mmCIF file of C-alpha atoms in Angstrom:
data_model
loop_
_atom_site.group_PDB
_atom_site.id
_atom_site.type_symbol
_atom_site.label_atom_id
_atom_site.label_comp_id
_atom_site.label_asym_id
_atom_site.label_seq_id
_atom_site.Cartn_x
_atom_site.Cartn_y
_atom_site.Cartn_z
ATOM 1 C CA MET A 8 -91.834 49.918 -20.394
ATOM 2 C CA SER A 9 -91.304 47.416 -17.606
ATOM 3 C CA ASP A 10 -92.985 47.411 -14.323
ATOM 4 C CA GLN A 11 -89.856 48.256 -12.603
ATOM 5 C CA THR A 12 -89.460 51.586 -14.307
ATOM 6 C CA GLN A 13 -93.057 52.834 -13.808
ATOM 7 C CA LEU A 14 -93.400 55.434 -11.183
ATOM 8 C CA SER A 15 -96.413 55.702 -8.981
ATOM 9 C CA ARG A 16 -97.509 57.689 -6.028
ATOM 10 C CA PRO A 17 -97.252 56.080 -2.760
ATOM 11 C CA GLU A 18 -100.651 55.358 -1.290
ATOM 12 C CA THR A 19 -101.291 56.336 2.478
ATOM 13 C CA THR A 20 -103.507 54.302 4.437
ATOM 14 C CA HIS A 21 -104.834 55.110 7.854
ATOM 15 C CA PRO A 22 -106.381 52.651 10.257
ATOM 16 C CA ALA A 23 -110.083 53.114 10.649
ATOM 17 C CA SER A 24 -109.585 54.072 14.426
ATOM 18 C CA GLU A 25 -107.640 57.187 13.398
ATOM 19 C CA SER A 26 -110.625 58.748 11.811
ATOM 20 C CA THR A 27 -114.074 59.788 13.117
ATOM 21 C CA HIS A 28 -115.269 60.924 9.610
ATOM 22 C CA GLY A 29 -118.231 58.975 8.505
ATOM 23 C CA ALA A 30 -119.022 57.314 11.701
ATOM 24 C CA GLY A 31 -122.158 55.185 11.223
ATOM 25 C CA PRO A 32 -125.131 54.600 13.438
ATOM 26 C CA HIS A 33 -123.612 51.556 15.042
ATOM 27 C CA GLY A 34 -120.318 53.339 15.813
ATOM 28 C CA GLU A 35 -118.203 51.891 12.939
ATOM 29 C CA ASN A 36 -115.724 54.379 11.419
ATOM 30 C CA ARG A 37 -115.177 54.939 7.750
ATOM 31 C CA ARG A 38 -112.752 57.445 6.312
ATOM 32 C CA MET A 39 -114.257 59.637 3.543
ATOM 33 C CA GLU A 40 -111.647 61.010 1.269
ATOM 34 C CA PRO A 41 -111.925 64.751 0.736
ATOM 35 C CA GLY A 42 -112.457 64.278 -3.072
ATOM 36 C CA ALA A 43 -115.578 62.213 -2.290
ATOM 37 C CA ARG A 44 -117.263 65.213 -0.602
ATOM 38 C CA GLY A 45 -117.212 67.647 -3.477
ATOM 39 C CA ARG A 46 -115.341 68.819 -6.540
ATOM 40 C CA THR A 47 -112.866 71.668 -7.028
ATOM 41 C CA THR A 48 -112.721 73.414 -10.408
ATOM 42 C CA ILE A 49 -109.827 75.882 -11.159
ATOM 43 C CA ALA A 50 -110.668 78.505 -13.687
ATOM 44 C CA ASP A 51 -108.277 79.274 -16.596
ATOM 45 C CA GLY A 52 -108.022 82.980 -15.289
ATOM 46 C CA VAL A 53 -106.621 81.725 -12.044
ATOM 47 C CA VAL A 54 -103.964 79.582 -13.735
ATOM 48 C CA ALA A 55 -103.121 82.515 -16.013
ATOM 49 C CA LYS A 56 -102.644 84.869 -13.142
ATOM 50 C CA ILE A 57 -100.409 82.503 -11.200
ATOM 51 C CA ALA A 58 -98.349 81.957 -14.391
ATOM 52 C CA GLY A 59 -98.090 85.728 -15.186
ATOM 53 C CA LEU A 60 -97.005 86.710 -11.724
ATOM 54 C CA ALA A 61 -94.503 83.833 -11.472
ATOM 55 C CA ALA A 62 -92.986 84.741 -14.831
ATOM 56 C CA ARG A 63 -92.712 88.442 -14.104
ATOM 57 C CA ASP A 64 -90.841 87.767 -10.789
ATOM 58 C CA VAL A 65 -87.888 86.075 -12.799
ATOM 59 C CA PRO A 66 -85.018 88.544 -12.965
ATOM 60 C CA GLY A 67 -84.457 89.475 -16.669
ATOM 61 C CA VAL A 68 -88.149 89.389 -17.668
ATOM 62 C CA GLN A 69 -88.806 93.053 -18.589
ATOM 63 C CA SER A 70 -92.571 92.562 -19.270
ATOM 64 C CA MET A 71 -95.001 90.271 -20.808
ATOM 65 C CA GLY A 72 -96.927 90.382 -24.040
ATOM 66 C CA GLY A 73 -95.996 91.502 -27.525
ATOM 67 C CA GLY A 74 -96.978 93.630 -30.434
ATOM 68 C CA PHE A 75 -100.486 94.834 -30.515
ATOM 69 C CA VAL A 76 -101.544 93.582 -26.968
ATOM 70 C CA ARG A 77 -98.608 95.269 -25.420
ATOM 71 C CA GLY A 78 -99.344 98.564 -27.171
ATOM 72 C CA MET A 79 -102.934 98.449 -26.026
ATOM 73 C CA GLY A 80 -101.692 97.927 -22.430
ATOM 74 C CA THR A 81 -99.480 100.995 -22.702
ATOM 75 C CA VAL A 82 -102.513 103.113 -23.895
ATOM 76 C CA ARG A 83 -104.690 101.547 -21.140
ATOM 77 C CA GLU A 84 -102.030 102.546 -18.511
ATOM 78 C CA ARG A 85 -102.067 106.152 -19.608
ATOM 79 C CA VAL A 86 -105.803 106.617 -19.468
ATOM 80 C CA PRO A 87 -106.890 107.832 -16.004
ATOM 81 C CA GLY A 88 -109.188 105.376 -14.313
ATOM 82 C CA ALA A 89 -108.635 102.509 -16.832
ATOM 83 C CA GLY A 90 -106.469 100.486 -14.532
ATOM 84 C CA SER A 91 -102.969 98.993 -14.833
ATOM 85 C CA ARG A 92 -101.644 96.369 -17.062
ATOM 86 C CA SER A 93 -103.231 92.967 -16.630
ATOM 87 C CA VAL A 94 -101.036 90.250 -14.991
ATOM 88 C CA THR A 95 -102.408 87.897 -17.644
ATOM 89 C CA SER A 96 -101.098 89.922 -20.530
ATOM 90 C CA GLY A 97 -98.989 87.605 -22.652
ATOM 91 C CA VAL A 98 -100.296 84.436 -20.871
ATOM 92 C CA LYS A 99 -102.572 81.827 -22.598
ATOM 93 C CA VAL A 100 -103.601 78.617 -20.775
ATOM 94 C CA GLU A 101 -105.566 75.410 -21.403
ATOM 95 C CA VAL A 102 -106.783 73.901 -18.172
ATOM 96 C CA GLY A 103 -108.118 70.373 -17.939
ATOM 97 C CA GLU A 104 -109.324 68.480 -14.886
ATOM 98 C CA VAL A 105 -105.810 67.419 -13.765
ATOM 99 C CA GLN A 106 -103.399 69.012 -16.284
ATOM 100 C CA THR A 107 -102.718 72.475 -17.795
ATOM 101 C CA ALA A 108 -100.488 73.883 -20.690
ATOM 102 C CA ILE A 109 -99.266 77.372 -20.767
ATOM 103 C CA ASP A 110 -98.044 79.745 -23.542
ATOM 104 C CA LEU A 111 -96.054 82.795 -22.423
ATOM 105 C CA SER A 112 -94.900 85.842 -24.539
ATOM 106 C CA ILE A 113 -92.081 87.702 -22.716
ATOM 107 C CA ILE A 114 -89.840 90.731 -23.377
ATOM 108 C CA VAL A 115 -86.284 90.125 -22.061
ATOM 109 C CA GLU A 116 -83.971 92.800 -20.673
ATOM 110 C CA TYR A 117 -80.766 93.214 -22.742
ATOM 111 C CA GLY A 118 -77.891 91.197 -21.435
ATOM 112 C CA PHE A 119 -79.629 88.208 -20.089
ATOM 113 C CA PRO A 120 -78.925 84.848 -21.829
ATOM 114 C CA ILE A 121 -82.326 84.007 -23.373
ATOM 115 C CA VAL A 122 -82.326 80.217 -23.402
ATOM 116 C CA GLU A 123 -81.266 80.288 -19.683
ATOM 117 C CA LEU A 124 -83.805 82.906 -18.792
ATOM 118 C CA ALA A 125 -86.476 80.799 -20.591
ATOM 119 C CA GLY A 126 -85.493 77.856 -18.492
ATOM 120 C CA ASP A 127 -85.881 79.819 -15.258
ATOM 121 C CA VAL A 128 -89.149 81.196 -16.231
ATOM 122 C CA ARG A 129 -90.305 77.717 -17.110
ATOM 123 C CA THR A 130 -89.094 76.367 -13.780
ATOM 124 C CA GLU A 131 -90.687 79.081 -11.732
ATOM 125 C CA VAL A 132 -94.103 78.924 -13.612
ATOM 126 C CA ILE A 133 -94.199 75.115 -13.250
ATOM 127 C CA ALA A 134 -93.408 75.364 -9.560
ATOM 128 C CA ALA A 135 -95.828 78.004 -8.719
ATOM 129 C CA ILE A 136 -98.738 76.395 -10.659
ATOM 130 C CA GLU A 137 -98.301 72.861 -9.374
ATOM 131 C CA ARG A 138 -97.834 74.083 -5.710
ATOM 132 C CA MET A 139 -100.879 76.399 -5.781
ATOM 133 C CA THR A 140 -103.342 74.428 -7.889
ATOM 134 C CA GLY A 141 -102.111 70.708 -7.755
ATOM 135 C CA LEU A 142 -102.526 70.651 -11.601
ATOM 136 C CA GLU A 143 -99.758 68.792 -13.530
ATOM 137 C CA VAL A 144 -98.185 71.392 -15.862
ATOM 138 C CA VAL A 145 -97.564 69.329 -19.161
ATOM 139 C CA GLU A 146 -95.826 72.146 -21.009
ATOM 140 C CA VAL A 147 -94.714 75.772 -20.831
ATOM 141 C CA ASN A 148 -94.058 77.200 -24.302
ATOM 142 C CA ILE A 149 -92.210 80.594 -24.214
ATOM 143 C CA THR A 150 -91.993 83.044 -27.107
ATOM 144 C CA VAL A 151 -89.615 85.948 -26.689
ATOM 145 C CA THR A 152 -91.139 88.868 -28.514
ATOM 146 C CA ASP A 153 -88.633 91.607 -27.872
ATOM 147 C CA VAL A 154 -85.325 92.618 -26.150
ATOM 148 C CA LYS A 155 -85.635 95.743 -24.034
ATOM 149 C CA LEU A 156 -82.481 97.928 -24.546
ATOM 150 C CA PRO A 157 -81.221 100.112 -21.910
ATOM 151 C CA ASP A 158 -81.689 103.405 -24.002
ATOM 152 C CA GLU A 159 -85.325 102.387 -24.718
ATOM 153 C CA GLU A 160 -86.062 102.561 -20.907
ATOM 154 C CA GLU A 161 -84.536 105.989 -20.641
ATOM 155 C CA GLU A 162 -86.581 107.370 -23.617
ATOM 156 C CA GLN A 163 -89.810 106.008 -22.105
ATOM 157 C CA GLN A 164 -89.161 107.335 -18.552
ATOM 158 C CA ALA A 165 -87.979 110.812 -19.757
ATOM 159 C CA PRO A 166 -90.368 113.583 -18.725
ATOM 160 C CA GLU A 167 -92.276 115.247 -21.517
ATOM 161 C CA ARG A 168 -91.063 118.800 -22.210
ATOM 162 C CA ARG A 169 -93.536 121.617 -22.814
ATOM 163 C CA VAL A 170 -92.953 124.502 -24.892
ATOM 164 C CA ALA A 171 -94.345 127.787 -23.349
#
């Protein structure tokens, strides 16, 4: 690759007179970069929550997860006091110091074009994670585990009938 095609971040420089950070005993000014004053670590669970919420906000994503995990979430929702479905259901992440990779399992609403929907989910997840964490998202892998049919929703939402 030639030097002309390589991309780099523009460096920002500030004259020493603009900053009072690090003023020495003789009045000289030194600018200390925020990174030099500590370290920020972002937990896997934080990235997973951001990814899960961003994916669920895309129209056409019915829910997240698949198979056994989704079934256990349904059982948990029906048990009083057990809490609601986790926002990280169907989300797996690997977080490094500056990069992250995400695997998502989604259930699509019938009628939405799956390839386009997956692209929209990928775009939203990348934007949310990079904006909120500053981590570079190297990949978002999406597995469509099911298609939610309109009649399936009606069956699940129908009230149970009791025989007297």
